[in-house]
Amino acid sequence: MTSDPRPGWHGIPPSADRYVPPLQLDAPDRPATEPEPEKAPALWVELEYPDGQKQTVKGFAMAWTPDAVYAQWVEFSRAREAWVRPDQCTRREIPIKNRFGT
């Protein structure tokens, strides 16, 4: 006897069983520059983890001070964020497509 597949998610979502937060700074105690969300600078963010591993992700600078950047990225289908050092961030370009898709 076989049954039809059940709709919906089966099992533990990946974000719940595999996500390990990167090392991060404490939130700054001074005001941060916050751009309009649609104008947040695109970044490459080099995340560092407690076990010494590193991972570079596509992200955005949601706020910053001279000493810290509040970076946001997507990992395991969820938005993640962390305060990181400015030297962990590099600006990246997002190609702009014209109305014809090129």
Coordinates of N, CA and C in Angstrom, one line a residue:
M1 N 0.8 -1.2 0.0 CA 0.0 0.0 0.0 C 0.9 1.2 0.0
T2 N 0.6 2.2 -0.9 CA 1.4 3.4 -0.9 C 0.4 4.5 -0.6
S3 N 1.0 5.6 -0.1 CA 0.1 6.8 0.2 C 0.7 7.9 -0.6
D4 N -0.2 8.9 -0.9 CA 0.2 10.1 -1.6 C 1.1 10.9 -0.7
P5 N 2.1 11.6 -1.3 CA 2.9 12.5 -0.4 C 2.1 13.5 0.3
R6 N 2.5 13.8 1.5 CA 1.8 14.9 2.2 C 2.4 16.2 1.8
P7 N 1.5 17.2 1.7 CA 2.0 18.6 1.4 C 2.8 19.2 2.6
G8 N 3.6 20.1 2.3 CA 4.3 20.9 3.4 C 5.7 20.4 3.6
W9 N 6.3 21.0 4.6 CA 7.7 20.7 5.0 C 7.7 19.4 5.8
H10 N 8.7 18.5 5.5 CA 8.9 17.3 6.3 C 10.3 17.3 6.9
G11 N 10.4 17.2 8.2 CA 11.6 17.2 8.9 C 12.0 18.6 9.5
I12 N 13.1 18.7 10.0 CA 13.6 19.9 10.7 C 14.1 20.8 9.6
P13 N 13.6 22.1 9.6 CA 14.1 23.1 8.6 C 15.6 23.2 8.7
P14 N 16.3 23.4 7.6 CA 17.8 23.4 7.6 C 18.3 24.5 8.6
S15 N 17.6 25.6 8.7 CA 18.1 26.7 9.5 C 18.1 26.3 11.0
A16 N 17.3 25.4 11.4 CA 17.2 25.0 12.8 C 18.2 24.0 13.2
D17 N 18.7 23.2 12.2 CA 19.6 22.1 12.6 C 21.1 22.3 12.1
R18 N 21.3 23.2 11.2 CA 22.7 23.4 10.7 C 23.2 24.8 10.9
Y19 N 22.4 25.8 11.3 CA 22.9 27.2 11.4 C 23.8 27.3 12.6
V20 N 25.0 27.8 12.4 CA 25.9 28.2 13.5 C 26.2 29.7 13.3
P21 N 25.8 30.5 14.3 CA 26.1 32.0 14.1 C 27.6 32.3 14.1
P22 N 28.0 33.2 13.3 CA 29.4 33.6 13.2 C 29.7 34.4 14.4
L23 N 31.1 34.6 14.6 CA 31.5 35.5 15.7 C 31.1 36.9 15.3
Q24 N 30.7 37.7 16.3 CA 30.2 39.1 16.0 C 30.6 40.0 17.1
L25 N 30.6 41.3 16.8 CA 30.9 42.3 17.8 C 29.6 42.6 18.5
D26 N 29.8 43.3 19.7 CA 28.6 43.8 20.4 C 28.1 45.0 19.6
A27 N 26.8 45.2 19.7 CA 26.2 46.4 19.1 C 26.9 47.7 19.6
P28 N 27.3 48.6 18.7 CA 27.9 49.8 19.2 C 27.1 50.7 20.1
D29 N 27.7 51.4 21.0 CA 27.0 52.3 21.9 C 26.9 53.7 21.4
R30 N 27.2 53.9 20.1 CA 27.1 55.2 19.5 C 26.2 55.1 18.3
P31 N 25.6 56.2 17.9 CA 24.7 56.2 16.7 C 25.3 55.6 15.5
A32 N 24.6 54.9 14.7 CA 25.1 54.3 13.5 C 24.4 54.9 12.3
T33 N 25.1 55.0 11.2 CA 24.5 55.4 9.9 C 23.6 54.3 9.4
E34 N 22.3 54.7 9.1 CA 21.4 53.7 8.5 C 20.8 54.2 7.2
P35 N 21.2 53.5 6.1 CA 20.7 54.0 4.8 C 19.2 53.5 4.6
E36 N 18.6 54.1 3.6 CA 17.2 53.6 3.2 C 17.4 52.1 2.9
P37 N 16.5 51.2 3.3 CA 16.7 49.8 3.0 C 17.0 49.5 1.5
E38 N 16.3 50.2 0.6 CA 16.6 49.9 -0.8 C 17.9 50.4 -1.3
K39 N 18.6 51.2 -0.5 CA 19.9 51.8 -0.9 C 21.0 51.2 0.0
A40 N 20.8 50.1 0.7 CA 21.9 49.5 1.5 C 23.0 49.1 0.6
P41 N 24.2 49.5 0.9 CA 25.4 49.0 0.1 C 25.5 47.5 0.0
A42 N 25.7 47.0 -1.2 CA 26.0 45.6 -1.3 C 27.4 45.2 -0.9
L43 N 27.6 44.1 -0.2 CA 28.9 43.7 0.3 C 29.2 42.3 0.1
W44 N 30.5 42.0 0.1 CA 31.0 40.6 0.4 C 31.4 40.7 1.9
V45 N 30.9 39.7 2.6 CA 31.2 39.7 4.1 C 31.9 38.4 4.4
E46 N 33.1 38.6 5.0 CA 33.9 37.4 5.4 C 33.5 37.1 6.8
L47 N 32.7 36.1 7.0 CA 32.3 35.7 8.3 C 33.3 34.7 9.0
E48 N 33.5 34.9 10.3 CA 34.4 34.0 11.0 C 33.6 33.3 12.1
Y49 N 34.0 32.0 12.3 CA 33.2 31.1 13.2 C 34.0 30.7 14.3
P50 N 33.4 30.3 15.4 CA 34.1 29.9 16.6 C 35.2 28.8 16.4
D51 N 34.9 27.9 15.4 CA 35.9 26.8 15.2 C 37.0 27.2 14.2
G52 N 37.1 28.5 13.9 CA 38.2 29.0 13.1 C 37.9 29.0 11.6
Q53 N 36.8 28.4 11.2 CA 36.4 28.5 9.7 C 36.0 29.9 9.3
K54 N 36.1 30.1 8.0 CA 35.6 31.4 7.5 C 34.7 31.1 6.3
Q55 N 33.8 32.0 6.0 CA 32.9 31.9 4.9 C 32.6 33.3 4.3
T56 N 32.7 33.4 3.0 CA 32.3 34.7 2.4 C 30.9 34.6 1.9
V57 N 30.1 35.6 2.2 CA 28.7 35.6 1.8 C 28.4 36.9 1.1
K58 N 27.3 36.9 0.3 CA 26.8 38.1 -0.3 C 25.9 38.7 0.7
G59 N 26.1 40.0 1.0 CA 25.3 40.7 2.0 C 25.0 42.1 1.7
F60 N 24.5 42.8 2.7 CA 24.2 44.2 2.6 C 24.6 44.9 3.9
A61 N 25.0 46.1 3.8 CA 25.3 46.9 5.0 C 24.1 47.6 5.5
M62 N 23.5 47.2 6.5 CA 22.2 47.8 7.0 C 22.5 49.0 7.9
A63 N 23.7 49.1 8.5 CA 24.1 50.2 9.3 C 25.6 50.1 9.5
W64 N 26.2 51.2 10.0 CA 27.6 51.2 10.2 C 28.1 52.3 11.1
T65 N 29.2 52.1 11.7 CA 29.9 53.1 12.5 C 31.4 53.0 12.0
P66 N 32.3 53.9 12.4 CA 33.7 53.7 12.0 C 34.3 52.4 12.4
D67 N 33.7 51.8 13.5 CA 34.3 50.6 14.0 C 33.5 49.3 13.8
A68 N 32.3 49.3 13.2 CA 31.5 48.1 13.0 C 30.5 48.3 11.8
V69 N 30.2 47.2 11.2 CA 29.2 47.2 10.1 C 28.1 46.2 10.5
Y70 N 26.9 46.6 10.4 CA 25.7 45.7 10.7 C 25.4 45.0 9.3
A71 N 25.9 43.8 9.1 CA 25.7 43.1 7.8 C 24.5 42.2 7.9
Q72 N 23.8 42.1 6.8 CA 22.7 41.2 6.7 C 22.9 40.3 5.4
W73 N 22.6 39.0 5.5 CA 22.8 38.1 4.4 C 21.7 37.0 4.6
V74 N 21.6 36.1 3.6 CA 20.6 35.0 3.6 C 21.4 33.7 3.8
E75 N 21.1 32.9 4.7 CA 21.7 31.6 4.9 C 20.6 30.6 5.4
F76 N 20.6 29.5 4.7 CA 19.6 28.5 5.0 C 18.2 29.1 4.9
S77 N 18.0 29.9 3.9 CA 16.7 30.5 3.5 C 16.1 31.5 4.6
R78 N 17.0 32.0 5.4 CA 16.6 33.0 6.4 C 17.5 34.2 6.4
A79 N 17.0 35.3 6.7 CA 17.8 36.5 6.8 C 18.6 36.4 8.1
R80 N 19.9 36.6 8.0 CA 20.8 36.6 9.2 C 21.5 38.0 9.3
E81 N 21.9 38.3 10.5 CA 22.6 39.6 10.6 C 23.6 39.5 11.8
A82 N 24.6 40.3 11.7 CA 25.6 40.4 12.7 C 26.4 41.7 12.6
W83 N 26.9 42.2 13.7 CA 27.8 43.3 13.7 C 29.2 42.7 13.5
V84 N 29.9 43.2 12.4 CA 31.2 42.7 12.1 C 32.2 43.8 12.0
R85 N 33.5 43.5 11.9 CA 34.5 44.5 11.7 C 34.5 45.0 10.3
P86 N 34.8 46.3 10.1 CA 34.8 46.8 8.7 C 35.7 46.1 7.8
D87 N 36.9 45.6 8.3 CA 37.8 44.9 7.5 C 37.3 43.5 7.0
Q88 N 36.2 43.1 7.5 CA 35.5 41.8 7.0 C 34.6 42.1 5.8
C89 N 34.5 43.4 5.4 CA 33.5 43.7 4.4 C 34.2 44.4 3.2
T90 N 33.8 44.0 2.0 CA 34.2 44.5 0.7 C 33.0 44.9 -0.1
R91 N 33.0 46.1 -0.7 CA 31.9 46.5 -1.5 C 31.8 45.6 -2.7
R92 N 30.6 45.3 -3.1 CA 30.4 44.5 -4.4 C 29.4 45.2 -5.3
E93 N 29.5 44.9 -6.5 CA 28.6 45.6 -7.5 C 27.5 44.6 -7.9
I94 N 26.3 45.2 -8.0 CA 25.2 44.4 -8.5 C 24.9 44.8 -9.9
P95 N 25.0 43.9 -10.9 CA 24.8 44.3 -12.3 C 23.4 44.8 -12.5
I96 N 23.2 45.9 -13.2 CA 21.9 46.5 -13.4 C 21.5 46.1 -14.8
K97 N 20.3 45.4 -14.9 CA 19.8 45.0 -16.2 C 18.8 46.0 -16.7
N98 N 18.9 46.2 -18.0 CA 17.9 47.1 -18.6 C 16.6 46.5 -18.8
R99 N 15.6 47.2 -19.3 CA 14.3 46.6 -19.4 C 14.2 45.4 -20.4
F100 N 15.2 45.2 -21.2 CA 15.2 44.1 -22.1 C 15.9 42.8 -21.5
G101 N 16.4 43.0 -20.2 CA 17.0 41.8 -19.5 C 18.4 41.6 -19.8
T102 N 19.1 42.6 -20.4 CA 20.5 42.4 -20.7 C 21.4 43.4 -19.9

